[in-house]
Amino acid sequence: MRRQRDTPPTMVRGRKNPLHFGLALRLRQAREQSGLKKSPLAQQAGLAAATERDIESGLRLPTVGTLARLATALHVSPGWLAYGIGDVGIVDGTPSMNTSGMGTRLQIARTTQALSKAELARLVDLSPTALANIERGAQSCVDVVETLARALGISPAWLAFGQMPEFVPEPRRGRPPAQSSVPVD
């Protein structure tokens, strides 16, 4: 049974939750830190006030294009806003908004792993037509992009926005490695 597009799944204990679950909190934090109210932010991003409100309250998941517009208005990294990947700040004053290349990046990642559109679509519970549309440049929700990235073993921030790194390193468990005081030659 498929869930509705605008209804995010519930938080689950005992297993890793999707990276986009913190989106609403990160959006509110960035908005408050910028000193903007909800309506002015929505206006700067070119969105309806209800759209921004629904995203911030967790009632709606945005497309990567909508999220890129919010990140631009807030002057934050879209990869951080969507998935909590990378630094909150932007490098060189302009956020990376390469959402138009998402289809190409998806196609490259899929063909690198020798997967057909049908095989990848089956892995992520999409129709082959929907996957083909994404590869041709159609917008997709942040949850779909994250599911595709997870199936391909790549970073959702790289897939959606072209932000590096292409691969997200797995967090290490346990104690950090001991630091040596011996100089390295």
Coordinates of C-alpha atoms in Angstrom, one line a residue:
M1 CA 0.0 0.0 0.0
R2 CA 1.5 3.4 -1.0
R3 CA 1.3 6.4 1.2
Q4 CA 0.1 9.7 -0.1
R5 CA 2.8 12.0 -1.5
D6 CA 2.2 14.8 1.0
T7 CA 2.0 12.6 4.1
P8 CA 5.4 11.9 5.5
P9 CA 6.0 8.6 7.2
T10 CA 6.1 8.4 11.0
M11 CA 9.4 8.2 12.9
V12 CA 10.4 4.7 13.7
R13 CA 12.5 3.5 16.6
G14 CA 15.0 0.7 16.3
R15 CA 16.1 1.4 12.7
K16 CA 17.7 4.2 10.7
N17 CA 15.1 6.9 9.8
P18 CA 15.3 8.8 6.5
L19 CA 17.6 11.8 6.4
H20 CA 14.7 14.1 5.3
F21 CA 12.9 13.6 8.6
G22 CA 14.6 16.6 10.1
L23 CA 13.7 18.8 7.2
A24 CA 10.9 20.7 9.0
L25 CA 13.1 21.4 12.1
R26 CA 16.0 22.5 9.9
L27 CA 13.7 24.8 7.9
R28 CA 12.3 26.4 11.1
Q29 CA 15.8 26.8 12.6
A30 CA 17.1 28.4 9.4
R31 CA 14.1 30.7 9.1
E32 CA 14.3 31.8 12.7
Q33 CA 18.1 32.4 12.4
S34 CA 17.6 34.5 9.3
G35 CA 15.0 36.6 11.2
L36 CA 12.3 36.0 8.7
K37 CA 8.6 35.2 9.5
K38 CA 6.9 32.5 7.5
S39 CA 5.0 34.8 5.0
P40 CA 8.1 36.8 4.0
L41 CA 10.1 33.6 3.5
A42 CA 7.4 32.2 1.3
Q43 CA 7.3 35.4 -0.7
Q44 CA 11.1 35.5 -1.1
A45 CA 11.0 31.9 -2.3
G46 CA 8.1 32.5 -4.6
L47 CA 5.8 30.1 -2.8
A48 CA 2.4 30.3 -1.3
A49 CA 2.5 31.0 2.5
A50 CA 0.5 27.8 3.0
T51 CA 3.1 25.8 1.2
E52 CA 5.9 27.0 3.4
R53 CA 3.8 26.6 6.5
D54 CA 2.9 23.0 5.6
I55 CA 6.5 22.1 4.9
E56 CA 7.7 23.6 8.2
S57 CA 5.0 21.9 10.1
G58 CA 5.8 18.5 8.5
L59 CA 2.5 18.2 6.7
R60 CA 4.0 18.3 3.2
L61 CA 7.2 17.1 1.6
P62 CA 8.6 19.5 -1.0
T63 CA 10.0 18.8 -4.4
V64 CA 13.7 19.4 -4.7
G65 CA 13.0 22.5 -6.8
T66 CA 10.8 24.0 -4.0
L67 CA 13.5 23.1 -1.5
A68 CA 16.2 24.8 -3.6
R69 CA 14.1 28.0 -3.7
L70 CA 13.7 27.9 0.1
A71 CA 17.4 27.3 0.5
T72 CA 18.2 30.3 -1.7
A73 CA 15.8 32.6 0.2
L74 CA 17.4 31.4 3.5
H75 CA 21.0 31.5 2.2
V76 CA 21.6 27.9 3.3
S77 CA 22.9 24.8 1.6
P78 CA 20.0 22.9 0.0
G79 CA 21.7 19.6 0.9
W80 CA 21.8 20.6 4.5
L81 CA 18.2 21.8 4.5
A82 CA 16.8 18.7 2.8
Y83 CA 19.0 16.0 4.3
G84 CA 21.2 17.4 7.0
I85 CA 24.3 16.6 4.8
G86 CA 27.2 19.0 4.8
D87 CA 27.5 22.4 6.4
V88 CA 24.5 24.7 7.0
G89 CA 26.3 27.6 5.3
I90 CA 26.9 28.1 1.7
V91 CA 30.2 28.4 0.0
D92 CA 31.1 31.5 -2.0
G93 CA 27.8 33.2 -1.2
T94 CA 25.6 31.2 -3.7
P95 CA 23.9 27.9 -2.8
S96 CA 24.4 25.1 -5.3
M97 CA 21.1 24.8 -7.1
N98 CA 21.9 22.3 -9.8
T99 CA 18.5 20.6 -9.7
S100 CA 18.3 20.6 -13.5
G101 CA 21.1 18.0 -13.7
M102 CA 19.4 15.6 -11.3
G103 CA 18.1 13.4 -14.2
T104 CA 21.5 13.2 -15.7
R105 CA 23.1 12.3 -12.3
L106 CA 20.5 9.7 -11.7
Q107 CA 21.0 8.1 -15.2
I108 CA 24.8 8.1 -14.7
A109 CA 24.5 6.4 -11.2
R110 CA 22.0 3.9 -12.5
T111 CA 24.0 2.9 -15.6
T112 CA 27.3 2.8 -13.6
Q113 CA 25.6 0.1 -11.5
A114 CA 24.3 -1.7 -14.7
L115 CA 20.7 -1.3 -13.6
S116 CA 17.9 -0.8 -16.1
K117 CA 15.2 1.7 -15.4
A118 CA 12.7 -1.1 -14.7
E119 CA 15.1 -2.8 -12.2
L120 CA 15.7 0.5 -10.3
A121 CA 12.1 1.4 -10.4
R122 CA 11.2 -2.0 -8.9
L123 CA 13.9 -1.5 -6.2
V124 CA 12.4 1.8 -5.0
D125 CA 8.7 1.0 -5.7
L126 CA 8.2 3.5 -8.6
S127 CA 6.8 2.9 -12.0
P128 CA 9.4 2.7 -14.8
T129 CA 7.5 5.7 -16.4
A130 CA 8.0 7.8 -13.2
L131 CA 11.7 6.9 -13.1
A132 CA 12.0 7.8 -16.8
N133 CA 10.3 11.1 -16.2
I134 CA 12.8 11.9 -13.3
E135 CA 15.7 11.1 -15.6
R136 CA 14.2 13.4 -18.2
G137 CA 14.1 16.3 -15.7
A138 CA 10.8 16.0 -13.9
Q139 CA 10.7 17.2 -10.3
S140 CA 10.6 14.8 -7.5
C141 CA 9.9 14.9 -3.8
V142 CA 12.8 14.8 -1.3
D143 CA 11.7 11.4 -0.1
V144 CA 11.8 9.8 -3.5
V145 CA 15.2 11.3 -4.2
E146 CA 16.5 9.9 -0.9
T147 CA 15.0 6.5 -1.7
L148 CA 16.7 6.5 -5.1
A149 CA 20.0 7.6 -3.6
R150 CA 19.9 4.9 -0.9
A151 CA 19.2 2.2 -3.5
L152 CA 22.1 3.5 -5.6
G153 CA 24.4 4.0 -2.6
I154 CA 25.0 7.7 -3.3
S155 CA 24.3 10.9 -1.4
P156 CA 20.8 12.3 -1.9
A157 CA 22.4 15.9 -1.7
W158 CA 24.6 15.0 -4.7
L159 CA 21.7 13.4 -6.6
A160 CA 19.3 16.3 -6.0
F161 CA 21.6 19.3 -6.0
G162 CA 25.0 18.2 -7.3
Q163 CA 26.5 18.9 -3.9
M164 CA 29.6 16.9 -3.1
P165 CA 30.5 14.4 -1.9
E166 CA 28.8 12.0 -4.2
F167 CA 28.9 9.3 -1.5
V168 CA 28.0 9.8 2.1
P169 CA 30.4 8.1 4.5
E170 CA 28.8 5.8 7.0
P171 CA 29.0 7.1 10.6
R172 CA 31.5 5.1 12.7
R173 CA 30.4 3.5 15.8
G174 CA 32.4 3.3 19.0
R175 CA 35.3 5.4 20.1
P176 CA 37.3 7.5 17.6
P177 CA 40.7 6.2 16.7
A178 CA 43.5 7.2 19.0
Q179 CA 45.5 10.2 17.9
S180 CA 49.2 9.7 17.6
S181 CA 51.7 12.3 18.7
V182 CA 54.3 10.9 16.3
P183 CA 54.8 13.1 13.2
V184 CA 53.9 11.6 9.9
D185 CA 56.6 11.7 7.2

